[in-house]
Amino acid sequence: MRHFLDINTTDAGELRGIIDMARQIKAARRGRFKGAPDDDLPLDGRMVALIFEKPSTRTRVSFDVGARQMGAQTMVLSGTDMQLGHGETIADTARVLSRYVDLIMIRTYEEATLLELAEYADVPVINGLTNRSHPCQIMADIMTFEEHRGPITGKKVVWTGDGNNVCASFLHAAAAFGFDLTFTGPPPLDPEPGFVAEARARGAHIEIERDPFKAVEGADLVVTDTWVSMHDPQSARERRHNQLRPYQVNEALMAAARPDALFMHCLPAHRDDEATSAVMDGPQSVIFDEAENRLHAQKAIMRWCLGV
């Protein structure tokens, strides 16, 4: 049984195979009418549970559509439907769901919830996001970069802003896919030291540079994310805006990177906060390719988990 819990817990060769499968899935659908299912319906007869303790647009729609395109039926459950750990234990929930469904995707707050669910489930579990990591997003990001610029191995990626869960998964991916990663942001919002140390121990070249303009020199890809999370209190939001304003991705910052550098943002975005609309809608931006590729990458992840 294969869980997809994090990039750093999945073999690098398997990750490359998932990306290759995602590209094949996307190519096979190109030019078809919208909504056409995959020809062989690899998930026909399967039931996929999609659990959302955190609200979502892209994760919910892409997993739901992807599973349906492959012939599966889906059951979407909210945090209030499940009340994970507030009544029935997470372990018992995992045991029960395993009797009903073939695959579980969960988007939750605490990593411990994900890990306990996977420990006691008898079916594969996919990490749709936790407060610590977001591996499905980074698989789509790697796929998107390579569509536009070829292999990401040896390239320079710069993360600017908050060293959050998406940044953590980029650190995991730097070791798995062999690219260099520079973080630029204020010290209070650095990525977890353990994630940085692990990536370096696995051979990744990781730098922390406080000056964003120095950080993006020679960058092949510049990435940012929202400055505030949906669970942050108002006081934290105001403080983060003040801390992160120097790290906004604007036209001047992109001009300091390589001329052919790409810009990514996993969305949703607060336009003209973490990135200007001029950059988001500009020629270097691939944010909507990135959003689309969530569908294809996650279809490949589901197939990998189920071995089909």
Short mmCIF file of C-alpha atoms in Angstrom, two decimals, residues 15-259:
data_model
loop_
_atom_site.label_atom_id
_atom_site.label_comp_id
_atom_site.label_asym_id
_atom_site.label_seq_id
_atom_site.Cartn_x
_atom_site.Cartn_y
_atom_site.Cartn_z
CA LEU A 15 8.33 10.99 -7.71
CA ARG A 16 9.85 11.23 -11.18
CA GLY A 17 7.55 8.44 -12.35
CA ILE A 18 4.52 10.36 -11.04
CA ILE A 19 5.58 13.49 -12.94
CA ASP A 20 6.06 11.46 -16.12
CA MET A 21 2.63 9.89 -15.69
CA ALA A 22 1.05 13.30 -15.11
CA ARG A 23 2.52 14.58 -18.38
CA GLN A 24 1.17 11.54 -20.22
CA ILE A 25 -2.27 12.05 -18.67
CA LYS A 26 -2.31 15.70 -19.72
CA ALA A 27 -1.12 14.92 -23.25
CA ALA A 28 -3.78 12.24 -23.66
CA ARG A 29 -6.55 14.72 -22.85
CA ARG A 30 -5.26 17.53 -25.06
CA GLY A 31 -7.74 18.46 -27.75
CA ARG A 32 -10.65 16.49 -26.29
CA PHE A 33 -13.97 17.98 -25.29
CA LYS A 34 -14.11 19.18 -21.71
CA GLY A 35 -15.17 16.52 -19.25
CA ALA A 36 -14.09 13.55 -21.37
CA PRO A 37 -13.06 10.69 -19.06
CA ASP A 38 -9.77 8.84 -19.37
CA ASP A 39 -10.17 6.12 -21.97
CA ASP A 40 -9.36 3.18 -19.73
CA LEU A 41 -11.10 4.51 -16.58
CA PRO A 42 -8.33 3.23 -14.27
CA LEU A 43 -10.36 4.04 -11.13
CA ASP A 44 -13.62 2.56 -12.39
CA GLY A 45 -15.62 1.14 -9.49
CA ARG A 46 -13.45 2.86 -6.86
CA MET A 47 -14.71 5.20 -4.13
CA VAL A 48 -12.53 8.14 -3.11
CA ALA A 49 -13.13 10.03 0.16
CA LEU A 50 -12.10 13.69 0.08
CA ILE A 51 -11.89 15.15 3.59
CA PHE A 52 -11.62 18.92 4.06
CA GLU A 53 -11.01 20.28 7.54
CA LYS A 54 -9.61 23.34 5.76
CA PRO A 55 -11.67 25.03 3.03
CA SER A 56 -10.38 24.76 -0.52
CA THR A 57 -11.03 25.64 -4.15
CA ARG A 58 -8.25 24.11 -6.25
CA THR A 59 -7.66 21.04 -4.07
CA ARG A 60 -11.35 20.19 -3.84
CA VAL A 61 -12.20 20.72 -7.50
CA SER A 62 -9.04 19.14 -8.92
CA PHE A 63 -9.25 15.98 -6.82
CA ASP A 64 -13.00 15.62 -7.38
CA VAL A 65 -12.79 16.19 -11.14
CA GLY A 66 -9.66 14.04 -11.46
CA ALA A 67 -11.18 11.07 -9.66
CA ARG A 68 -14.39 11.32 -11.72
CA GLN A 69 -12.48 11.57 -14.99
CA MET A 70 -10.81 8.28 -14.11
CA GLY A 71 -14.12 6.57 -13.39
CA ALA A 72 -14.25 6.81 -9.60
CA GLN A 73 -17.04 8.08 -7.43
CA THR A 74 -16.22 10.68 -4.79
CA MET A 75 -17.51 11.49 -1.32
CA VAL A 76 -16.66 15.00 -0.14
CA LEU A 77 -16.64 15.40 3.65
CA SER A 78 -16.10 18.62 5.57
CA GLY A 79 -14.55 19.03 8.99
CA THR A 80 -17.99 19.44 10.53
CA ASP A 81 -19.13 16.21 8.86
CA MET A 82 -16.19 14.30 10.32
CA GLN A 83 -15.25 16.13 13.55
CA LEU A 84 -11.95 14.30 13.42
CA GLY A 85 -10.62 13.60 16.89
CA HIS A 86 -13.48 15.45 18.64
CA GLY A 87 -15.78 12.47 19.03
CA GLU A 88 -14.59 9.26 17.45
CA THR A 89 -10.81 8.99 17.47
CA ILE A 90 -8.83 9.54 14.28
CA ALA A 91 -7.64 5.94 14.47
CA ASP A 92 -11.20 4.61 14.63
CA THR A 93 -12.28 6.95 11.82
CA ALA A 94 -9.46 5.53 9.67
CA ARG A 95 -10.50 1.97 10.41
CA VAL A 96 -14.14 2.67 9.56
CA LEU A 97 -13.45 4.62 6.36
CA SER A 98 -11.18 1.82 5.17
CA ARG A 99 -14.22 -0.47 5.13
CA TYR A 100 -16.10 1.92 2.84
CA VAL A 101 -13.65 3.56 0.44
CA ASP A 102 -10.58 2.72 -1.64
CA LEU A 103 -8.58 5.94 -1.20
CA ILE A 104 -8.58 8.87 1.24
CA MET A 105 -7.37 12.42 0.55
CA ILE A 106 -7.29 14.74 3.54
CA ARG A 107 -6.68 18.49 3.77
CA THR A 108 -6.20 19.27 7.44
CA TYR A 109 -4.48 21.51 9.94
CA GLU A 110 -2.26 19.31 12.08
CA GLU A 111 0.28 16.96 10.54
CA ALA A 112 -0.43 14.56 13.40
CA THR A 113 -3.98 14.08 12.07
CA LEU A 114 -2.64 13.04 8.66
CA LEU A 115 -0.06 10.69 10.13
CA GLU A 116 -2.49 8.99 12.50
CA LEU A 117 -5.04 8.58 9.73
CA ALA A 118 -2.40 6.93 7.53
CA GLU A 119 -1.14 4.73 10.35
CA TYR A 120 -4.53 3.14 10.97
CA ALA A 121 -6.05 3.21 7.47
CA ASP A 122 -6.07 0.05 5.37
CA VAL A 123 -6.29 2.12 2.17
CA PRO A 124 -3.87 4.72 0.74
CA VAL A 125 -3.93 8.22 2.22
CA ILE A 126 -2.92 11.38 0.32
CA ASN A 127 -1.76 14.60 1.97
CA GLY A 128 -3.89 17.33 0.38
CA LEU A 129 -2.26 19.90 2.71
CA THR A 130 -1.29 20.30 6.35
CA ASN A 131 0.09 23.28 8.25
CA ARG A 132 3.58 21.84 7.66
CA SER A 133 3.58 20.73 4.01
CA HIS A 134 1.77 20.76 0.67
CA PRO A 135 3.36 18.05 -1.52
CA CYS A 136 0.64 17.85 -4.20
CA GLN A 137 1.16 21.53 -5.02
CA ILE A 138 4.89 21.11 -5.51
CA MET A 139 4.40 18.10 -7.81
CA ALA A 140 2.26 20.34 -10.02
CA ASP A 141 4.90 23.09 -9.79
CA ILE A 142 7.72 20.80 -10.88
CA MET A 143 5.57 19.58 -13.76
CA THR A 144 4.81 23.18 -14.79
CA PHE A 145 8.42 24.32 -14.71
CA GLU A 146 9.56 21.38 -16.80
CA GLU A 147 6.83 21.99 -19.38
CA HIS A 148 8.23 25.46 -19.97
CA ARG A 149 11.95 25.13 -19.30
CA GLY A 150 12.92 21.46 -19.35
CA PRO A 151 14.47 19.50 -16.46
CA ILE A 152 14.53 21.36 -13.16
CA THR A 153 17.70 19.56 -12.02
CA GLY A 154 20.50 22.08 -11.50
CA LYS A 155 18.21 25.11 -11.76
CA LYS A 156 17.94 27.90 -9.19
CA VAL A 157 14.59 28.36 -7.44
CA VAL A 158 13.99 31.35 -5.17
CA TRP A 159 11.25 31.38 -2.55
CA THR A 160 10.38 34.88 -1.34
CA GLY A 161 8.18 35.69 1.63
CA ASP A 162 6.95 33.40 4.38
CA GLY A 163 8.71 30.07 4.94
CA ASN A 164 5.38 28.27 5.18
CA ASN A 165 4.09 24.79 4.34
CA VAL A 166 4.49 25.26 0.58
CA CYS A 167 8.06 26.46 1.09
CA ALA A 168 8.69 23.35 3.22
CA SER A 169 7.62 21.10 0.37
CA PHE A 170 9.91 23.02 -2.00
CA LEU A 171 12.77 22.25 0.41
CA HIS A 172 11.82 18.57 0.28
CA ALA A 173 11.68 18.73 -3.52
CA ALA A 174 15.08 20.41 -3.85
CA ALA A 175 16.71 17.24 -2.52
CA ALA A 176 14.47 14.88 -4.48
CA PHE A 177 14.74 16.65 -7.85
CA GLY A 178 18.23 18.14 -7.55
CA PHE A 179 17.66 21.89 -7.83
CA ASP A 180 19.11 24.74 -5.75
CA LEU A 181 16.77 26.67 -3.44
CA THR A 182 17.29 30.13 -1.99
CA PHE A 183 14.93 31.44 0.68
CA THR A 184 14.55 35.19 1.10
CA GLY A 185 12.36 36.59 3.84
CA PRO A 186 12.50 38.07 7.36
CA PRO A 187 14.13 35.92 10.09
CA PRO A 188 10.91 35.42 12.11
CA LEU A 189 9.35 33.71 9.10
CA ASP A 190 12.22 31.43 8.14
CA PRO A 191 11.34 27.86 7.16
CA GLU A 192 11.66 25.24 9.89
CA PRO A 193 15.38 24.67 10.59
CA GLY A 194 14.82 20.93 10.56
CA PHE A 195 13.53 21.04 7.00
CA VAL A 196 16.54 23.11 5.90
CA ALA A 197 18.96 20.77 7.64
CA GLU A 198 17.32 17.67 6.17
CA ALA A 199 17.43 19.06 2.63
CA ARG A 200 21.12 19.91 3.01
CA ALA A 201 21.87 16.50 4.49
CA ARG A 202 20.29 14.91 1.43
CA GLY A 203 22.58 16.90 -0.86
CA ALA A 204 20.49 19.94 -1.74
CA HIS A 205 22.13 23.37 -2.02
CA ILE A 206 20.02 25.62 0.25
CA GLU A 207 20.76 29.29 0.89
CA ILE A 208 19.12 31.95 3.04
CA GLU A 209 19.61 35.50 1.72
CA ARG A 210 17.89 38.46 3.38
CA ASP A 211 18.27 40.82 0.42
CA PRO A 212 15.59 39.77 -2.10
CA PHE A 213 17.40 41.39 -5.03
CA LYS A 214 20.59 39.46 -4.27
CA ALA A 215 18.55 36.32 -3.75
CA VAL A 216 16.99 36.37 -7.22
CA GLU A 217 20.23 36.91 -9.10
CA GLY A 218 20.49 34.06 -11.59
CA ALA A 219 17.09 32.66 -10.59
CA ASP A 220 15.29 30.39 -13.05
CA LEU A 221 12.09 30.42 -10.99
CA VAL A 222 10.70 32.88 -8.45
CA VAL A 223 7.95 31.61 -6.16
CA THR A 224 5.82 33.23 -3.51
CA ASP A 225 2.62 32.58 -1.58
CA THR A 226 0.04 34.54 0.34
CA TRP A 227 1.41 36.47 3.29
CA VAL A 228 -1.36 35.33 5.63
CA SER A 229 -3.04 31.99 6.18
CA MET A 230 -6.78 31.55 6.61
CA HIS A 231 -6.37 30.71 10.31
CA ASP A 232 -4.14 33.71 11.19
CA PRO A 233 -5.64 36.30 13.59
CA GLN A 234 -5.96 39.93 12.46
CA SER A 235 -3.01 41.06 14.59
CA ALA A 236 -0.75 38.52 12.89
CA ARG A 237 -1.97 39.62 9.47
CA GLU A 238 -0.99 43.25 10.08
CA ARG A 239 2.41 42.27 11.47
CA ARG A 240 3.15 39.98 8.53
CA HIS A 241 2.28 42.68 6.00
CA ASN A 242 4.83 44.97 7.63
CA GLN A 243 7.47 42.23 7.76
CA LEU A 244 6.97 41.00 4.22
CA ARG A 245 6.43 44.16 2.20
CA PRO A 246 10.13 44.31 1.16
CA TYR A 247 9.75 40.81 -0.30
CA GLN A 248 6.90 41.58 -2.67
CA VAL A 249 7.42 40.11 -6.14
CA ASN A 250 7.14 43.09 -8.47
CA GLU A 251 8.50 43.98 -11.88
CA ALA A 252 11.75 45.32 -10.41
CA LEU A 253 12.42 42.09 -8.53
CA MET A 254 11.66 39.91 -11.57
CA ALA A 255 13.98 42.09 -13.65
CA ALA A 256 16.82 41.15 -11.27
CA ALA A 257 16.33 37.43 -12.04
CA ARG A 258 17.27 35.71 -15.29
CA PRO A 259 15.48 37.17 -18.34
#
